[in-house]
mmCIF file of C-alpha atoms in Angstrom:
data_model
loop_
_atom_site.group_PDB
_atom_site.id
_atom_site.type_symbol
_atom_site.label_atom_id
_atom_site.label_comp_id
_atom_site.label_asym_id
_atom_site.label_seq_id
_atom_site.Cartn_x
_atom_site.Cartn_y
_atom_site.Cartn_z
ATOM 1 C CA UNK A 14 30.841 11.870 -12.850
ATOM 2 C CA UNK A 15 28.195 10.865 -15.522
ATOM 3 C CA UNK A 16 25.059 10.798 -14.430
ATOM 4 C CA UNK A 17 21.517 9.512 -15.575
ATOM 5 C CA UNK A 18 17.915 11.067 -14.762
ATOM 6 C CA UNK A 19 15.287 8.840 -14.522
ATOM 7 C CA UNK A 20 12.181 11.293 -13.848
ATOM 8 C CA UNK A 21 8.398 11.439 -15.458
ATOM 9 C CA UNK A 22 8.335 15.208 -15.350
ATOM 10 C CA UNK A 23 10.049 17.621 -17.512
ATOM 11 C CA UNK A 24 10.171 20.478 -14.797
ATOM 12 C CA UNK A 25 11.004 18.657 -12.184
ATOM 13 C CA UNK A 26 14.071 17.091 -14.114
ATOM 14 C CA UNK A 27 14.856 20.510 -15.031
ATOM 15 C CA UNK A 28 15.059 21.332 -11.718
ATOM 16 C CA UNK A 29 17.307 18.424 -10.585
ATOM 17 C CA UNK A 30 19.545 18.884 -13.203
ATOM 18 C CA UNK A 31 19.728 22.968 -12.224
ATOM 19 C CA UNK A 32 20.433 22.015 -8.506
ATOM 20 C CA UNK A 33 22.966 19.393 -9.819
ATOM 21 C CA UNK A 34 25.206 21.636 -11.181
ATOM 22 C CA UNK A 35 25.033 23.766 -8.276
ATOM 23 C CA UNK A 36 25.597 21.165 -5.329
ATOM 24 C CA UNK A 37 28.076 19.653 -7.965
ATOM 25 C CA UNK A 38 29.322 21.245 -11.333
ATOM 26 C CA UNK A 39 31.563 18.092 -11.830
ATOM 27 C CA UNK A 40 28.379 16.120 -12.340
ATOM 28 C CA UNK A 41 27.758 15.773 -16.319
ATOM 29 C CA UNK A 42 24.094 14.550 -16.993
ATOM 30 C CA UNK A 43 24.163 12.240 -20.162
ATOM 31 C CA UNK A 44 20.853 11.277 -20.339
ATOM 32 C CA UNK A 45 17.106 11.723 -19.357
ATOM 33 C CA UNK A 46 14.507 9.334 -19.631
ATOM 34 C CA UNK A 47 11.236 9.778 -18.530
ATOM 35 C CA UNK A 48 9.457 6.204 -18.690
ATOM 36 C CA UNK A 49 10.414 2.696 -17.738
ATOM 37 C CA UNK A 50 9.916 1.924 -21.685
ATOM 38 C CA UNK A 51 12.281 4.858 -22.522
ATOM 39 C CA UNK A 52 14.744 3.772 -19.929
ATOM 40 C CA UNK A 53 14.833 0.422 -20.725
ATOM 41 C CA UNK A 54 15.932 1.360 -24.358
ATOM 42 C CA UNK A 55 18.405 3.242 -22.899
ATOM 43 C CA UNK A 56 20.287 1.024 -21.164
ATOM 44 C CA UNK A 57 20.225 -1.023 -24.375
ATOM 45 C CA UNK A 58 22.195 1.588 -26.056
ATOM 46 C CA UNK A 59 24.140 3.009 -23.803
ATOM 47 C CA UNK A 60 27.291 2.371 -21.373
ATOM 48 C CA UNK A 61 26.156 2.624 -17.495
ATOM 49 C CA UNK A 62 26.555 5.600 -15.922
ATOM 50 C CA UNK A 63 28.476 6.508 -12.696
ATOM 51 C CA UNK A 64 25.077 7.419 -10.481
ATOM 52 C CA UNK A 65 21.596 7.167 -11.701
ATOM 53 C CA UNK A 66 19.132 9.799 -10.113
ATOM 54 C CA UNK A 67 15.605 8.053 -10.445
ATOM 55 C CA UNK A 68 12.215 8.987 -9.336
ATOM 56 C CA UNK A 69 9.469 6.093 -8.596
ATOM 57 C CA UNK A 70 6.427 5.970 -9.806
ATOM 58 C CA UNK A 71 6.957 6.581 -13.488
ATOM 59 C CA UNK A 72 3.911 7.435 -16.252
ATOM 60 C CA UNK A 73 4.047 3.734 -17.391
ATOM 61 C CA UNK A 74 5.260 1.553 -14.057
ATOM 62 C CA UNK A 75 7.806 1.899 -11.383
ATOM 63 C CA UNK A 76 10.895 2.352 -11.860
ATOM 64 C CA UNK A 77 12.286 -1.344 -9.933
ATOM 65 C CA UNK A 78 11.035 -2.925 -13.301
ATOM 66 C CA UNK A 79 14.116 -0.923 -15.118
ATOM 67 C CA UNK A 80 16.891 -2.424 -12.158
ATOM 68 C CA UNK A 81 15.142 -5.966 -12.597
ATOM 69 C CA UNK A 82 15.953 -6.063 -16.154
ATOM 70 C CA UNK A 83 18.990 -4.558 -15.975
ATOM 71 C CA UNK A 84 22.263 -5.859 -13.994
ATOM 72 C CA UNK A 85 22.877 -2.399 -12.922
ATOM 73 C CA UNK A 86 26.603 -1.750 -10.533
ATOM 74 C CA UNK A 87 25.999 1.882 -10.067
ATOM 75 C CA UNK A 88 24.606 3.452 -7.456
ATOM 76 C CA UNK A 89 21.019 4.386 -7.457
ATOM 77 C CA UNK A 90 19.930 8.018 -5.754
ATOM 78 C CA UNK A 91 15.949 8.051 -5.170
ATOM 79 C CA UNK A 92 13.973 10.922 -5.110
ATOM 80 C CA UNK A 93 10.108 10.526 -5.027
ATOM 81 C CA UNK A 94 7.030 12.038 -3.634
ATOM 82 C CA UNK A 95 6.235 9.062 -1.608
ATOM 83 C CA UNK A 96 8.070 7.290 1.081
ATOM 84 C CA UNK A 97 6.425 3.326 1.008
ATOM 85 C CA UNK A 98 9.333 2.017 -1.547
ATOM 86 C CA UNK A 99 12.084 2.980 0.886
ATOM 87 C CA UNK A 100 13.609 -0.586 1.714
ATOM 88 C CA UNK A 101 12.825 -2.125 -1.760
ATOM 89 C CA UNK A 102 14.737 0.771 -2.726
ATOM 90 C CA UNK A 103 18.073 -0.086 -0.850
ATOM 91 C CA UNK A 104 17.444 -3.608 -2.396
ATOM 92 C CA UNK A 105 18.320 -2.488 -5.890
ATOM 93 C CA UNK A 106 21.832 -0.537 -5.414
ATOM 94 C CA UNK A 107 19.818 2.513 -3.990
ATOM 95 C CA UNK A 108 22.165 4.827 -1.756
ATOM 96 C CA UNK A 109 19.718 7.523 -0.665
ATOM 97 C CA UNK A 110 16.030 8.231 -0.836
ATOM 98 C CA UNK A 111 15.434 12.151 -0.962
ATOM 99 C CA UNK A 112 11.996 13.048 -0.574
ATOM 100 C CA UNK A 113 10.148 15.700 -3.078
ATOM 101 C CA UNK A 114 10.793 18.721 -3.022
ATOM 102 C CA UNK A 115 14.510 17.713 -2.881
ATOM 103 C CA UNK A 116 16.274 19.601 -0.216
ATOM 104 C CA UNK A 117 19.879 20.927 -1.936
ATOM 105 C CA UNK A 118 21.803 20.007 1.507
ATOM 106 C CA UNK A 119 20.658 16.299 1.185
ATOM 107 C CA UNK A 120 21.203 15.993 -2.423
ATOM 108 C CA UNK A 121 24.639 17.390 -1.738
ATOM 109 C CA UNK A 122 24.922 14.519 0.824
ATOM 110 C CA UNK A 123 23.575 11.743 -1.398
ATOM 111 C CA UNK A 124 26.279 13.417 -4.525
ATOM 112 C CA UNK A 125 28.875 12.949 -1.639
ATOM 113 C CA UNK A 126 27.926 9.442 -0.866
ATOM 114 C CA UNK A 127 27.913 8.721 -4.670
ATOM 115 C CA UNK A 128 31.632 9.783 -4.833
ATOM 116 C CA UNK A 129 32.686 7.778 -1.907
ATOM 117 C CA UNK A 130 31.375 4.647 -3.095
ATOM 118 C CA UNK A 131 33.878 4.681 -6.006
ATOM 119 C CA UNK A 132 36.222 5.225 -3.432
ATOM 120 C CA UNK A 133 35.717 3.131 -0.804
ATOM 121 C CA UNK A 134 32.652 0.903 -1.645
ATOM 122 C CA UNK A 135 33.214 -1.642 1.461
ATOM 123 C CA UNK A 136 32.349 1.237 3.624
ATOM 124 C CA UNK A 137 28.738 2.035 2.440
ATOM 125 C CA UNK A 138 27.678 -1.081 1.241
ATOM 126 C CA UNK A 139 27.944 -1.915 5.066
ATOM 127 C CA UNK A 140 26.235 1.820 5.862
ATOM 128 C CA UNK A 141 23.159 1.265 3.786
ATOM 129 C CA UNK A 142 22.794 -1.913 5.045
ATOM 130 C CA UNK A 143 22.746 -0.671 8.618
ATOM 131 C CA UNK A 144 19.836 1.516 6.698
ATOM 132 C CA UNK A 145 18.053 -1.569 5.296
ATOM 133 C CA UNK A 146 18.208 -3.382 8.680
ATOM 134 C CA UNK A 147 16.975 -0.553 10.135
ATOM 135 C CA UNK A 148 13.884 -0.032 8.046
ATOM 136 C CA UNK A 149 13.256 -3.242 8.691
ATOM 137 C CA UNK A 150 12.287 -2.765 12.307
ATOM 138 C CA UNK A 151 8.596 -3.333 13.635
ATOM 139 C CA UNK A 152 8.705 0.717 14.302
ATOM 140 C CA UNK A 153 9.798 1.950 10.901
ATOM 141 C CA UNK A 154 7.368 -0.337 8.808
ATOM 142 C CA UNK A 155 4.370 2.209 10.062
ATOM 143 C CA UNK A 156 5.983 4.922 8.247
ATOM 144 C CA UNK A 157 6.733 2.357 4.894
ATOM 145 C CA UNK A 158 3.848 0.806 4.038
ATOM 146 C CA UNK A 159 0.189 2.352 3.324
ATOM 147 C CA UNK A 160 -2.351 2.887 6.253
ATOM 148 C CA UNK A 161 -5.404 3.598 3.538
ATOM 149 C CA UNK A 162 -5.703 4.442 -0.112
ATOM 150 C CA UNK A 163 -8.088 5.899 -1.725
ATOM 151 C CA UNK A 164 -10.709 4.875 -4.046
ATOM 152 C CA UNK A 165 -12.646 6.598 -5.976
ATOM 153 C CA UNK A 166 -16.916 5.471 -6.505
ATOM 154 C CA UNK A 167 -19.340 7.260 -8.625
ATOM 155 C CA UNK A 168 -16.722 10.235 -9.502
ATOM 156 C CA UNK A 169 -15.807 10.925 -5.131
ATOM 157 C CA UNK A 170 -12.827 9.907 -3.446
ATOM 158 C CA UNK A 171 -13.269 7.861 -0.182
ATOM 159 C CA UNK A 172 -10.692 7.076 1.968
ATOM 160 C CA UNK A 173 -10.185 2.947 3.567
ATOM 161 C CA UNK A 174 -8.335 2.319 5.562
ATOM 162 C CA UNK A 175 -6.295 -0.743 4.703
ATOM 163 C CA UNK A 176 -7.376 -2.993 7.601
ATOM 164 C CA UNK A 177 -10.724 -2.871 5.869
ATOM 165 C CA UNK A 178 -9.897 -3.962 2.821
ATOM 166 C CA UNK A 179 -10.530 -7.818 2.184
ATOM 167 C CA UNK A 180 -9.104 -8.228 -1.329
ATOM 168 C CA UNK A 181 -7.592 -5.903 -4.462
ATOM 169 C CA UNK A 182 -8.451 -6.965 -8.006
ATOM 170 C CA UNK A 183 -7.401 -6.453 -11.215
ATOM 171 C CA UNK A 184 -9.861 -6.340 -13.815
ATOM 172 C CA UNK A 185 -9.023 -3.890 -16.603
ATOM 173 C CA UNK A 186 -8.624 -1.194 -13.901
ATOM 174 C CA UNK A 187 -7.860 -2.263 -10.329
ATOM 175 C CA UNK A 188 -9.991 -2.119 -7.561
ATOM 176 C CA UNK A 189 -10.187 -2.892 -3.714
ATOM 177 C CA UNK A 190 -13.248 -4.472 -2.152
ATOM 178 C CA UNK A 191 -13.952 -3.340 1.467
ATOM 179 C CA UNK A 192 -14.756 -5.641 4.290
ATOM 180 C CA UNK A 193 -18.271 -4.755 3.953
ATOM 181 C CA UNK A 194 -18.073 -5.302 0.322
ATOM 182 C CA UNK A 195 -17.964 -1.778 -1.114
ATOM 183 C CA UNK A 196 -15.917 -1.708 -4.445
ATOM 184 C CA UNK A 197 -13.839 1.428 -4.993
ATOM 185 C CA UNK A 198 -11.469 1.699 -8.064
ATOM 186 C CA UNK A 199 -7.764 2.637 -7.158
ATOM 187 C CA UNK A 200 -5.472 5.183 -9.696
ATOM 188 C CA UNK A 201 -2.562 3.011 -9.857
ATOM 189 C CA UNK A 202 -1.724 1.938 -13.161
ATOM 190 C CA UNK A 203 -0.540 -2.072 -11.793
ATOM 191 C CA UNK A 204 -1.086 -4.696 -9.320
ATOM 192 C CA UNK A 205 2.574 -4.865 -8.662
ATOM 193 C CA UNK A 206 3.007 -0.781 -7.960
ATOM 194 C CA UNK A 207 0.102 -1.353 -5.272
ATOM 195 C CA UNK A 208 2.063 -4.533 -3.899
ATOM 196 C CA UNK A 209 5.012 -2.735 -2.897
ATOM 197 C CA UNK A 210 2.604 -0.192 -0.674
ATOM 198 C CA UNK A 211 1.301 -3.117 1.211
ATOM 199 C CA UNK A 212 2.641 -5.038 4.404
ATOM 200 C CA UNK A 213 3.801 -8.531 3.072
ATOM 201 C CA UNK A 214 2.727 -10.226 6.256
ATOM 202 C CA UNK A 215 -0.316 -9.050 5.307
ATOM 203 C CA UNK A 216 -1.355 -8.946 2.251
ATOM 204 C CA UNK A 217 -0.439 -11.841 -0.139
ATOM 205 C CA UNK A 218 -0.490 -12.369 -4.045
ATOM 206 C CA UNK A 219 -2.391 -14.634 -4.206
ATOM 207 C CA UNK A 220 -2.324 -14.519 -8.372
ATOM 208 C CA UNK A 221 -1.320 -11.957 -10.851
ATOM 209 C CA UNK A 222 -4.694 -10.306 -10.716
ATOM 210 C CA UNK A 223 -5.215 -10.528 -6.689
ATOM 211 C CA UNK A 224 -4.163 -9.647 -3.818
ATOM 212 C CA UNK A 225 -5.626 -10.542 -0.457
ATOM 213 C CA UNK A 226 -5.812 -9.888 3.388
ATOM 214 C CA UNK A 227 -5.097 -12.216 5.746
ATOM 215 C CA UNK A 228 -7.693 -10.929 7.874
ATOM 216 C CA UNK A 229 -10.369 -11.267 5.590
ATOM 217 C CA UNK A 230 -9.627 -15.138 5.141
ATOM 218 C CA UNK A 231 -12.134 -17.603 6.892
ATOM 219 C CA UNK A 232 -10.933 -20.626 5.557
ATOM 220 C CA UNK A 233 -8.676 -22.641 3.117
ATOM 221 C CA UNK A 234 -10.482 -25.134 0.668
ATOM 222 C CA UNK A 235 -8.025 -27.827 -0.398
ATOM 223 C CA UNK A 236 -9.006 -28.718 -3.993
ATOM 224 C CA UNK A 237 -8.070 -32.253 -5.896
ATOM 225 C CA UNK A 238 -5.671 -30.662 -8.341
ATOM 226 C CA UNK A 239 -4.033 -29.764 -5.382
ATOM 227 C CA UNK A 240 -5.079 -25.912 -6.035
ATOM 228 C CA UNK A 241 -6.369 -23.706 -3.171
ATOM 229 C CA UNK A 242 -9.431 -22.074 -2.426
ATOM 230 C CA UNK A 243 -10.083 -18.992 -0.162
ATOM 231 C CA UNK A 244 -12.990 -19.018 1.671
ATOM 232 C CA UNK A 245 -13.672 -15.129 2.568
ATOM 233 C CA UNK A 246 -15.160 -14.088 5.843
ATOM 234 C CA UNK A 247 -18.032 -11.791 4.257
ATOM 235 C CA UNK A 248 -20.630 -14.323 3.204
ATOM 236 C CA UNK A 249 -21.614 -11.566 0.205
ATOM 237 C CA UNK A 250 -18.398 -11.996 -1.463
ATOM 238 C CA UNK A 251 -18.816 -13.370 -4.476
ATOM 239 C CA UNK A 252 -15.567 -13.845 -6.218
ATOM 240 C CA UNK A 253 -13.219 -17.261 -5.667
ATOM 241 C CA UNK A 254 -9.694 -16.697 -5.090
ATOM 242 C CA UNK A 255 -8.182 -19.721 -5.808
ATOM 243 C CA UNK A 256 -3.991 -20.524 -5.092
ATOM 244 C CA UNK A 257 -2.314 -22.440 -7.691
ATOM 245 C CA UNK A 258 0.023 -25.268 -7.141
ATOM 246 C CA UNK A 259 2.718 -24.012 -7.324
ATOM 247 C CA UNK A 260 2.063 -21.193 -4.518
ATOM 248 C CA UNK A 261 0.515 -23.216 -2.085
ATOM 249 C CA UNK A 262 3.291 -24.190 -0.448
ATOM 250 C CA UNK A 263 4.428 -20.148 0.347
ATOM 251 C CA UNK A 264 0.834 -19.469 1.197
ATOM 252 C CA UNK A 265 0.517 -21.821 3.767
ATOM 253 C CA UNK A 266 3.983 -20.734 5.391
ATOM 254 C CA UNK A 267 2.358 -17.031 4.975
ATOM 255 C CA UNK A 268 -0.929 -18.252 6.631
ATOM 256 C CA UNK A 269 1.402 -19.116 9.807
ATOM 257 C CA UNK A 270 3.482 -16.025 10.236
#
């Protein structure tokens, strides 16, 4: 079975490829990337593997940006420090999400999957999405999506918790405004890495540089070019969030949920 490593950091790819051949010597590794630019060129160039082991959060983006480019059939093993991206995972042919430090036992169990599926793939496209539906329950979304970052002011970290965050901004760096107004910049490289930590129902993209909480939304400003305009609770924020056109529609339906 050909296989592909997707990972940012040379040890650790090392390391997967060392416990590889010892949960599986029948795996053959044919490539390793370690960026989304990298793998992207890859792809380009090369036939599709039989599984693809990929980590996450990659030096230049997130590694969903390769699978939305690419029509990719084979399935997708996950292994990643974090644990928010775990049901947009299973959205983009992903068959297991190990954790870091990878456990040998479950990587033998996702290798296992991986080999069934070219057997039998009826079977576990229903199994992971028994998974998907249910990660998708009210109970499991605590343990998906962010409960505070942290942002970093004058050279400390603080932690916020994400109810008290009103809006995140991209402006050359991004960076989360607080309830109360305090600005902190976050370490995330983009806007759309820091989307998929977030609760959709609420937090909304307002724009390609903005998202915003639905909590921190007094009012809705309808303007005459038919464009939005968010009104936000804290009378000393000073910034205009405006909805275009063409995502009014969604945002009002999002306003509602």
């Amino acid at each position: 079975m050909n296989a592909l490593i997707i990972e940012d950091e040379k040890l650790v790819a090392l390391e997967l490829t060392a416990s590889l051949a010892e949960v599986d010597p029948g795996i053959k590794i044919v490539g390793t990337v370690s960026s989304v630019k990298t793998a992207l060129r890859w792809f380009a160039e090369n036939a599709e593997p039989d599984v693809i082991f990929a980590d996450i959060q990659l030096s230049d983006g997130i590694s969903f940006t390769i699978f939305e480019k690419f029509s990719i059939s084979c399935p997708v093993i996950f292994t990643t420090a974090y644990n928010e991206h775990a049901i947009r995972a299973f959205k983009v042919n992903g068959i297991d999400y190990l954790l870091k430090p990878v456990d040998h036992d479950e990587l033998r169990q996702a290798v296992a999957k991986a080999r069934a599926l070219a057997k039998n793939q009826s079977k576990l496209v229903v199994d992971v999405q028994k998974l998907m539906d249910a990660l998708s329950t009210p109970a499991s979304l605590k343990s998906v999506y962010k409960e505070h970052f942290l942002g970093n002011a004058r050279n400390s970290w603080v932690p916020v918790k994400i109810a008290d965050v009103a809006y995140i901004m991209r402006d050359e760096l991004n960076f989360m405004v607080t309830n109360s107004s305090e600005r902190y910049i976050l370490d995330y490289d983009t806007l759309d890495e820091i989307e998929t930590m977030l609760n959709p129902n609420q937090f909304y993209r307002a724009s390609r540089h903005c998202l915003v909480n639905i909590n921190a939304v007094q009012s809705v400003k309808g303007l005459a070019n038919l464009k939005l305009q968010l009104v936000l609770k804290a009378p000393n924020h000073q910034v205009s969030i405006d909805i275009s056109r063409d995502k009014a529609p969604s945002f009002k339906k999002w306003l509602e949920k």
